[in-house]
């Protein structure tokens, strides 16, 4: 018995030896110390969720609804739950398996005793009855870290899925905010176009009356009519684009587009300023970078699993219980039984399968490593692009605002000169076109400034994004 205990102690002591390379999490020490583009020196907003920085109650309401009801986010959440459950399955391989297997058997055989010289000899059937109640133990010794590596890989994969959930959450909330501010931009453009339509309708009626009075040529009337219908066409196109954004918002909210409408709410004010932080902290914040790093760790753990396949697999078996041919004696102490055993298996010829599996594991790890490096470069590029967009769009908007003031003055002067007969109506039309064009451009740029601000927040990982663990906890509780 002492030999058996020593045998078990030896294998348990040396189980879970890991043969794979030691994993080292990538360092952020090599990250740039500052951004190329000018960062806005502002204080980090004190908000719970990043979209609250816009101080828009309607946006807050929509974001809250989307987080609760978006089906794509629900799918990402279930992937987290699935990955955690698979990690639990892998962990079970590290634990000895104990099963209770009660059984009854009755073996009937024909026995010929006709040749024996005593009474009762002849041919009859012999029944061998057996009752057994064993507890069976089986355990695959993890000497080379096969199951430990599989479990670690599953845990890292589950962590990657948590980061993937954060990616889905950040994508959802940023897409919704972008669609919302594009819709508000179109509302502002619709206000300008509606005002233009009314102005051009009035111009058409005035020119028509003056033509009837013989004061102008009919070309002025037809030109006024052309500008009037062109404005109506632009208004219809803007309404079409607004409907598309409205339907997009409904889709993100997880509700049918046919039952959803958004109130008219033109965009007016400039977006808030948000800090980008240091490049190294942006790497730590971005969930897609964290997902790529966890995937890399998961793949590296499988290298050790592939190496372990070259070594013998050792398993232990055992049983303890009761067995008796008589049911009434089954529970007595004399009916006890026990068994213990060990087995080893070593592949001798596999046609290069194990070597190829090891090559596959290394190749998959290198792919994951390259994916991580690519994600880091993408992160830096997206932040730099967003900072550049914010800087130049602010200057562009300031110039367009001056252009709008100049265009309005030009239109007013042209109309005044036309009424005095100093210029043709074509001059008035040209100035009105330029005024409408710069007004629409200014509103478009204002909307793009909001989009660039949202993209910057997304690029730095959603500085104030709700954590996946919090949402996961709330969702599972509900």
Coordinates of C-alpha atoms in Angstrom, one line a residue:
X1 CA 0.0 0.0 0.0
X2 CA 2.9 2.3 0.8
X3 CA 4.3 1.7 -2.7
X4 CA 0.9 2.7 -4.2
X5 CA 0.8 5.9 -2.2
X6 CA 4.3 6.8 -3.2
X7 CA 3.5 6.0 -6.8
X8 CA 0.5 8.4 -6.8
X9 CA 2.4 11.1 -4.9
X10 CA 5.2 11.0 -7.6
X11 CA 2.9 11.5 -10.5
X12 CA 0.7 14.1 -8.8
X13 CA 3.9 16.0 -7.8
X14 CA 5.2 16.1 -11.4
X15 CA 1.9 16.6 -13.1
X16 CA 1.1 19.8 -15.0
X17 CA 4.6 20.3 -16.2
X18 CA 4.4 22.9 -18.9
X19 CA 6.5 22.3 -22.1
X20 CA 5.5 25.4 -24.0
X21 CA 7.3 28.8 -24.1
X22 CA 6.8 31.2 -21.3
X23 CA 4.3 33.9 -22.2
X24 CA 5.3 37.5 -21.8
X25 CA 2.7 40.2 -22.3
X26 CA 3.7 42.8 -24.9
X27 CA 5.1 45.9 -23.4
X28 CA 3.9 49.5 -24.2
X29 CA 7.3 51.0 -23.4
X30 CA 8.0 51.4 -27.2
X31 CA 4.8 53.4 -27.7
X32 CA 5.2 57.0 -28.9
X33 CA 5.4 59.5 -26.0
X34 CA 3.1 62.0 -27.7
X35 CA 0.7 62.3 -30.7
X36 CA 1.8 63.9 -34.0
X37 CA -1.4 65.9 -34.2
X38 CA -2.2 68.6 -31.6
X39 CA -4.0 67.2 -28.7
X40 CA -6.7 69.3 -27.1
X41 CA -5.6 70.2 -23.6
X42 CA -8.8 69.7 -21.7
X43 CA -9.7 67.9 -18.5
X44 CA -11.1 64.4 -18.7
X45 CA -14.9 64.7 -18.4
X46 CA -16.4 63.3 -15.2
X47 CA -19.1 61.1 -16.7
X48 CA -20.1 57.5 -16.3
X49 CA -20.5 56.7 -20.0
X50 CA -18.6 58.4 -22.8
X51 CA -21.6 59.6 -24.7
X52 CA -22.7 61.7 -21.7
X53 CA -19.9 64.1 -22.6
X54 CA -22.2 65.6 -25.3
X55 CA -24.8 66.5 -22.6
X56 CA -27.7 65.4 -24.9
X57 CA -30.5 63.8 -23.0
X58 CA -32.0 62.3 -26.2
X59 CA -28.7 60.7 -27.1
X60 CA -28.4 59.3 -23.6
X61 CA -31.9 57.8 -23.9
X62 CA -31.1 56.2 -27.2
X63 CA -27.8 54.8 -26.1
X64 CA -29.4 53.2 -23.0
X65 CA -32.1 51.6 -25.2
X66 CA -29.5 50.3 -27.7
X67 CA -27.4 48.7 -25.0
X68 CA -30.4 46.8 -23.7
X69 CA -32.0 45.7 -26.9
X70 CA -29.5 45.5 -29.8
X71 CA -29.4 41.9 -31.0
X72 CA -25.8 42.0 -32.3
X73 CA -24.7 43.0 -28.8
X74 CA -26.7 40.2 -27.3
X75 CA -24.9 37.7 -29.7
X76 CA -21.6 39.1 -28.5
X77 CA -22.7 38.7 -24.9
X78 CA -23.7 35.1 -25.5
X79 CA -20.2 34.4 -27.0
X80 CA -18.7 35.5 -23.7
X81 CA -20.9 33.1 -21.8
X82 CA -20.1 30.3 -24.2
X83 CA -16.4 30.9 -24.0
X84 CA -16.5 30.9 -20.2
X85 CA -18.5 27.6 -20.2
X86 CA -15.9 26.0 -22.6
X87 CA -13.2 27.1 -20.1
X88 CA -15.2 25.2 -17.4
X89 CA -15.3 22.1 -19.6
X90 CA -11.5 22.3 -20.1
X91 CA -11.0 22.7 -16.3
X92 CA -12.9 19.5 -15.7
X93 CA -10.2 17.5 -17.5
X94 CA -7.8 18.5 -14.7
X95 CA -10.0 16.8 -12.0
X96 CA -10.2 13.1 -11.4
X97 CA -13.6 11.7 -12.7
X98 CA -15.6 9.7 -10.1
X99 CA -18.7 7.7 -11.3
X100 CA -21.2 5.5 -9.5
X101 CA -22.0 2.4 -11.6
X102 CA -24.4 0.0 -9.9
X103 CA -25.1 -3.1 -11.9
X104 CA -26.8 -6.5 -11.8
X105 CA -25.9 -9.5 -13.9
X106 CA -27.3 -13.0 -14.2
X107 CA -25.2 -15.4 -16.4
X108 CA -27.0 -18.6 -17.3
X109 CA -25.0 -21.6 -18.7
X110 CA -25.8 -25.2 -19.5
X111 CA -24.0 -27.7 -17.3
X112 CA -23.7 -31.5 -18.1
X113 CA -23.2 -33.6 -15.0
X114 CA -24.7 -36.8 -16.4
X115 CA -21.4 -38.7 -16.2
X116 CA -21.0 -38.3 -12.4
X117 CA -21.9 -41.4 -10.3
X118 CA -24.3 -39.8 -7.8
X119 CA -27.9 -38.9 -7.4
X120 CA -29.0 -35.6 -9.1
X121 CA -26.6 -35.9 -11.9
X122 CA -27.7 -34.9 -15.4
X123 CA -28.0 -31.7 -17.5
X124 CA -29.2 -28.5 -15.9
X125 CA -28.6 -24.7 -16.1
X126 CA -26.3 -22.9 -13.8
X127 CA -27.0 -19.2 -12.9
X128 CA -24.2 -16.9 -11.8
X129 CA -25.8 -13.9 -10.2
X130 CA -23.9 -10.8 -9.1
X131 CA -24.8 -7.5 -7.6
X132 CA -22.2 -4.7 -7.6
X133 CA -22.1 -1.1 -6.4
X134 CA -18.7 0.4 -7.3
X135 CA -17.4 3.9 -7.3
X136 CA -15.1 4.1 -10.3
X137 CA -12.2 6.5 -10.5
X138 CA -10.3 7.6 -13.6
X139 CA -7.6 10.2 -13.9
X140 CA -5.4 11.2 -16.8
X141 CA -2.2 12.4 -15.3
X142 CA -1.3 15.8 -16.8
X143 CA 2.5 15.2 -16.6
X144 CA 3.3 17.3 -19.6
X145 CA 0.7 20.1 -19.2
X146 CA -1.7 19.0 -22.0
X147 CA -4.9 19.7 -20.1
X148 CA -3.4 22.6 -18.2
X149 CA -2.4 24.2 -21.5
X150 CA -5.9 23.6 -23.0
X151 CA -7.5 25.1 -19.9
X152 CA -5.2 28.2 -20.0
X153 CA -5.9 28.6 -23.7
X154 CA -9.7 28.4 -23.1
X155 CA -9.4 31.0 -20.3
X156 CA -7.4 33.4 -22.5
X157 CA -10.0 32.8 -25.3
X158 CA -12.8 33.7 -22.9
X159 CA -11.0 36.8 -21.9
X160 CA -10.6 37.7 -25.6
X161 CA -14.3 37.2 -26.0
X162 CA -14.9 39.7 -23.2
X163 CA -12.8 42.2 -25.0
X164 CA -14.7 41.4 -28.2
X165 CA -17.9 42.2 -26.4
X166 CA -16.4 45.6 -25.4
X167 CA -15.5 46.1 -29.1
X168 CA -19.1 45.3 -30.1
X169 CA -20.4 47.6 -27.3
X170 CA -18.1 50.5 -28.4
X171 CA -18.9 50.0 -32.0
X172 CA -22.7 50.0 -31.3
X173 CA -22.6 53.1 -29.1
X174 CA -20.3 55.1 -31.5
X175 CA -22.3 54.1 -34.6
X176 CA -25.5 55.2 -32.9
X177 CA -24.0 58.5 -31.9
X178 CA -22.7 59.1 -35.4
X179 CA -26.1 58.3 -37.0
X180 CA -27.8 60.5 -34.4
X181 CA -25.7 63.5 -35.2
X182 CA -25.8 62.9 -39.0
X183 CA -29.6 63.0 -38.6
X184 CA -29.4 66.3 -36.7
X185 CA -27.1 67.7 -39.3
X186 CA -29.7 66.9 -42.0
X187 CA -32.4 68.5 -39.8
X188 CA -30.3 71.7 -39.9
X189 CA -29.8 71.4 -43.6
X190 CA -33.6 70.9 -44.1
X191 CA -34.3 74.1 -42.2
X192 CA -31.9 76.0 -44.5
X193 CA -33.5 74.4 -47.6
X194 CA -37.0 75.1 -46.4
X195 CA -36.1 78.7 -46.0
X196 CA -34.5 78.7 -49.4
X197 CA -37.6 77.2 -51.0
X198 CA -39.8 79.9 -49.5
X199 CA -37.4 82.6 -50.6
X200 CA -37.2 81.3 -54.1
X201 CA -40.9 80.7 -54.4
X202 CA -41.4 84.4 -53.4
X203 CA -38.8 85.4 -56.0
X204 CA -40.6 83.4 -58.7
X205 CA -43.9 85.0 -57.9
X206 CA -42.4 88.5 -57.9
X207 CA -40.6 87.9 -61.2
X208 CA -43.8 86.4 -62.7
X209 CA -45.8 89.5 -61.7
X210 CA -43.1 91.8 -63.1
X211 CA -43.1 89.9 -66.3
X212 CA -46.9 90.2 -66.6
X213 CA -46.4 93.9 -66.0
X214 CA -43.8 94.0 -68.9
X215 CA -41.0 95.0 -66.6
X216 CA -38.7 92.0 -67.1
X217 CA -38.0 89.3 -69.7
X218 CA -39.5 85.8 -69.3
X219 CA -36.0 84.5 -68.9
X220 CA -36.0 85.9 -65.4
X221 CA -39.2 84.1 -64.7
X222 CA -37.9 80.7 -66.0
X223 CA -34.6 81.1 -64.1
X224 CA -36.5 81.8 -60.9
X225 CA -38.6 78.8 -61.5
X226 CA -35.5 76.7 -62.1
X227 CA -33.9 77.7 -58.8
X228 CA -37.2 77.2 -57.0
X229 CA -37.6 73.5 -58.3
X230 CA -33.9 72.8 -57.7
X231 CA -34.3 73.8 -54.1
X232 CA -37.3 71.5 -53.8
X233 CA -35.2 68.6 -55.3
X234 CA -32.4 69.2 -52.8
X235 CA -35.0 69.3 -50.0
X236 CA -36.4 65.9 -51.1
X237 CA -32.9 64.4 -51.3
X238 CA -32.1 65.6 -47.8
X239 CA -35.4 64.1 -46.5
X240 CA -34.4 60.8 -48.2
X241 CA -31.0 60.8 -46.4
X242 CA -32.7 61.7 -43.1
X243 CA -35.0 58.7 -43.5
X244 CA -32.0 56.4 -44.0
X245 CA -30.3 57.7 -40.8
X246 CA -33.6 57.3 -38.9
X247 CA -33.9 53.7 -40.1
X248 CA -30.3 53.1 -39.2
X249 CA -31.0 54.4 -35.6
X250 CA -34.0 52.1 -35.4
X251 CA -31.8 49.1 -36.5
X252 CA -29.2 49.9 -33.8
X253 CA -32.0 50.2 -31.2
X254 CA -33.2 46.7 -32.1
X255 CA -36.7 47.9 -33.2
X256 CA -38.5 47.8 -36.6
X257 CA -37.9 50.9 -38.7
X258 CA -41.6 51.2 -39.7
X259 CA -42.6 51.9 -36.1
X260 CA -39.8 54.4 -35.3
X261 CA -39.5 58.1 -35.9
X262 CA -37.1 60.8 -34.6
X263 CA -38.3 64.3 -33.8
X264 CA -36.9 67.3 -35.8
X265 CA -33.8 68.6 -33.9
X266 CA -31.4 70.7 -36.0
X267 CA -27.7 70.7 -34.9
X268 CA -26.5 74.1 -33.7
X269 CA -23.6 74.1 -31.3
X270 CA -20.1 72.9 -31.7
X271 CA -19.1 69.5 -30.2
X272 CA -17.2 69.2 -26.9
X273 CA -13.5 68.9 -26.7
X274 CA -12.2 65.5 -25.4
X275 CA -8.6 64.5 -24.4
X276 CA -6.8 61.8 -26.3
X277 CA -4.4 61.0 -23.4
X278 CA -1.0 59.4 -23.9
X279 CA -0.4 56.9 -26.7
X280 CA 0.6 54.2 -24.2
X281 CA -2.7 54.6 -22.3
X282 CA -4.7 54.5 -25.5
X283 CA -3.2 51.0 -26.1
X284 CA -4.4 49.9 -22.7
X285 CA -7.9 51.3 -23.2
X286 CA -8.7 49.9 -26.7
X287 CA -10.6 46.6 -26.4
X288 CA -9.6 45.5 -29.9
X289 CA -5.9 45.7 -28.9
X290 CA -6.7 43.8 -25.7
X291 CA -8.6 41.2 -27.7
X292 CA -5.7 40.6 -30.0
X293 CA -3.3 40.3 -27.1
X294 CA -5.5 37.7 -25.4
X295 CA -5.8 35.7 -28.6
X296 CA -2.0 35.7 -28.9
X297 CA -1.8 34.3 -25.3
X298 CA -4.4 31.7 -26.1
X299 CA -2.5 30.5 -29.2
X300 CA 0.8 30.4 -27.3
X301 CA -0.7 28.1 -24.7
X302 CA -1.6 25.6 -27.4
X303 CA 2.1 25.3 -28.4
X304 CA 2.8 23.5 -25.1
X305 CA -0.2 21.2 -25.8
X306 CA 1.3 20.3 -29.2
X307 CA 4.7 19.5 -27.6
X308 CA 3.1 17.3 -24.9
X309 CA 1.8 15.0 -27.6
X310 CA 5.3 13.7 -28.1
X311 CA 5.4 12.2 -24.6
X312 CA 3.6 9.2 -23.1
X313 CA 0.2 9.6 -21.7
X314 CA -0.4 8.0 -18.3
X315 CA -3.8 7.3 -16.7
X316 CA -4.8 5.9 -13.4
X317 CA -7.9 3.9 -12.7
X318 CA -9.4 2.7 -9.4
X319 CA -12.6 1.4 -7.9
X320 CA -14.1 0.9 -4.5
X321 CA -17.5 -0.5 -3.6
X322 CA -19.5 -3.6 -2.8
X323 CA -20.2 -6.8 -4.7
X324 CA -22.1 -9.9 -3.8
X325 CA -24.0 -12.8 -5.5
X326 CA -26.7 -12.4 -2.9
X327 CA -28.6 -9.2 -2.6
X328 CA -29.2 -9.5 1.1
X329 CA -25.4 -9.6 1.8
X330 CA -24.6 -6.8 -0.6
X331 CA -24.3 -4.2 2.1
X332 CA -22.2 -6.3 4.5
X333 CA -18.5 -5.6 5.2
X334 CA -17.4 -8.9 3.6
X335 CA -18.8 -7.7 0.2
X336 CA -16.3 -4.9 -0.1
X337 CA -14.1 -4.6 -3.1
X338 CA -11.3 -2.3 -4.4
X339 CA -9.1 -2.1 -7.5
X340 CA -6.3 0.2 -8.6
X341 CA -4.4 0.3 -11.8
X342 CA -2.3 2.4 -14.1
X343 CA -1.7 2.5 -17.9
X344 CA 0.7 4.3 -20.2
X345 CA 0.4 5.0 -24.0
X346 CA 3.2 6.2 -26.2
X347 CA 2.8 6.9 -29.9
X348 CA 5.6 5.2 -31.9
X349 CA 4.7 5.9 -35.5
X350 CA 2.2 8.7 -36.4
X351 CA 3.3 9.6 -39.9
X352 CA 4.5 13.0 -38.7
X353 CA 1.1 14.1 -37.2
X354 CA 2.6 15.4 -34.0
X355 CA 5.3 17.4 -35.7
X356 CA 2.8 18.9 -38.1
X357 CA 0.5 19.8 -35.2
X358 CA 3.4 21.6 -33.5
X359 CA 4.1 23.5 -36.7
X360 CA 0.4 24.5 -36.9
X361 CA 0.5 25.7 -33.3
X362 CA 3.6 27.9 -33.9
X363 CA 2.1 29.2 -37.2
X364 CA -1.2 30.1 -35.5
X365 CA 0.7 31.9 -32.7
X366 CA 2.8 33.9 -35.2
X367 CA -0.5 34.8 -37.0
X368 CA -2.0 36.0 -33.7
X369 CA 1.2 38.0 -32.9
X370 CA 1.1 39.7 -36.3
X371 CA -2.6 40.5 -35.8
X372 CA -1.7 42.1 -32.5
X373 CA 1.0 44.3 -34.1
X374 CA -1.3 45.3 -36.9
X375 CA -4.0 46.2 -34.4
X376 CA -1.5 48.4 -32.4
X377 CA -0.6 50.3 -35.6
X378 CA -4.2 50.7 -36.5
X379 CA -4.9 52.1 -33.1
X380 CA -2.2 54.8 -33.4
X381 CA -3.3 55.7 -37.0
X382 CA -7.0 56.1 -36.0
X383 CA -6.1 58.4 -33.1
X384 CA -3.8 60.5 -35.3
X385 CA -6.4 60.7 -38.1
X386 CA -9.1 61.8 -35.6
X387 CA -6.9 64.5 -34.0
X388 CA -6.1 65.8 -37.5
X389 CA -9.7 65.8 -38.6
X390 CA -10.8 67.7 -35.4
X391 CA -8.1 70.3 -35.9
X392 CA -8.6 71.0 -39.6
X393 CA -12.4 70.7 -39.5
X394 CA -12.5 73.3 -36.8
X395 CA -10.5 75.7 -38.9
X396 CA -12.6 74.8 -42.0
X397 CA -15.8 75.5 -40.1
X398 CA -14.6 78.9 -38.9
X399 CA -13.7 79.9 -42.5
X400 CA -17.1 78.7 -43.7
X401 CA -18.9 80.7 -41.1
X402 CA -17.1 83.8 -42.5
X403 CA -18.1 82.7 -46.0
X404 CA -21.7 82.4 -44.9
X405 CA -21.7 86.0 -43.6
X406 CA -20.0 87.2 -46.8
X407 CA -22.5 85.2 -49.0
X408 CA -25.5 86.7 -47.2
X409 CA -24.1 90.2 -47.7
X410 CA -23.4 89.5 -51.4
X411 CA -27.0 88.2 -51.9
X412 CA -28.5 91.2 -50.2
X413 CA -26.4 93.6 -52.3
X414 CA -27.1 91.8 -55.5
X415 CA -30.9 91.9 -54.9
X416 CA -30.7 95.6 -54.1
X417 CA -28.7 96.3 -57.3
X418 CA -31.1 94.2 -59.3
X419 CA -34.1 96.1 -58.0
X420 CA -32.4 99.3 -59.2
X421 CA -31.8 97.8 -62.6
X422 CA -28.0 97.8 -62.2
X423 CA -27.5 94.0 -62.7
X424 CA -29.3 91.1 -64.3
X425 CA -31.3 88.5 -62.3
X426 CA -28.5 86.1 -63.2
X427 CA -26.3 87.9 -60.7
X428 CA -28.9 87.5 -58.0
X429 CA -29.2 83.8 -58.8
X430 CA -25.5 83.2 -58.6
X431 CA -25.2 84.9 -55.2
X432 CA -28.1 82.9 -53.9
X433 CA -26.6 79.7 -55.1
X434 CA -23.3 80.5 -53.4
X435 CA -25.0 81.4 -50.2
X436 CA -26.9 78.1 -50.1
X437 CA -23.8 76.1 -51.0
X438 CA -21.7 77.6 -48.2
X439 CA -24.5 77.3 -45.7
X440 CA -24.9 73.6 -46.5
X441 CA -21.1 73.1 -46.5
X442 CA -20.9 74.8 -43.1
X443 CA -23.6 72.6 -41.6
X444 CA -22.0 69.5 -43.2
X445 CA -18.6 70.4 -41.6
X446 CA -20.3 71.0 -38.2
X447 CA -21.8 67.5 -38.4
X448 CA -18.4 66.1 -39.4
X449 CA -16.8 67.7 -36.4
X450 CA -19.2 65.7 -34.2
X451 CA -18.4 62.5 -36.2
X452 CA -14.6 63.1 -35.7
X453 CA -15.1 63.7 -32.0
X454 CA -16.9 60.4 -31.8
X455 CA -14.2 58.7 -33.8
X456 CA -11.6 60.0 -31.5
X457 CA -13.4 58.7 -28.4
X458 CA -13.7 55.3 -30.2
X459 CA -10.0 55.4 -31.3
X460 CA -8.8 55.8 -27.7
X461 CA -11.0 52.9 -26.7
X462 CA -14.1 54.7 -25.4
X463 CA -12.5 56.4 -22.4
X464 CA -15.7 56.3 -20.5
X465 CA -17.3 53.2 -22.1
X466 CA -19.3 50.9 -19.8
X467 CA -17.4 47.7 -18.9
X468 CA -18.3 44.4 -20.4
X469 CA -18.3 42.7 -17.0
X470 CA -20.9 45.2 -15.6
X471 CA -23.2 44.7 -18.6
X472 CA -22.6 40.9 -18.5
X473 CA -23.5 40.9 -14.8
X474 CA -26.7 42.9 -15.4
X475 CA -27.7 40.8 -18.4
X476 CA -27.3 37.5 -16.6
X477 CA -29.2 38.8 -13.6
X478 CA -32.1 39.9 -15.8

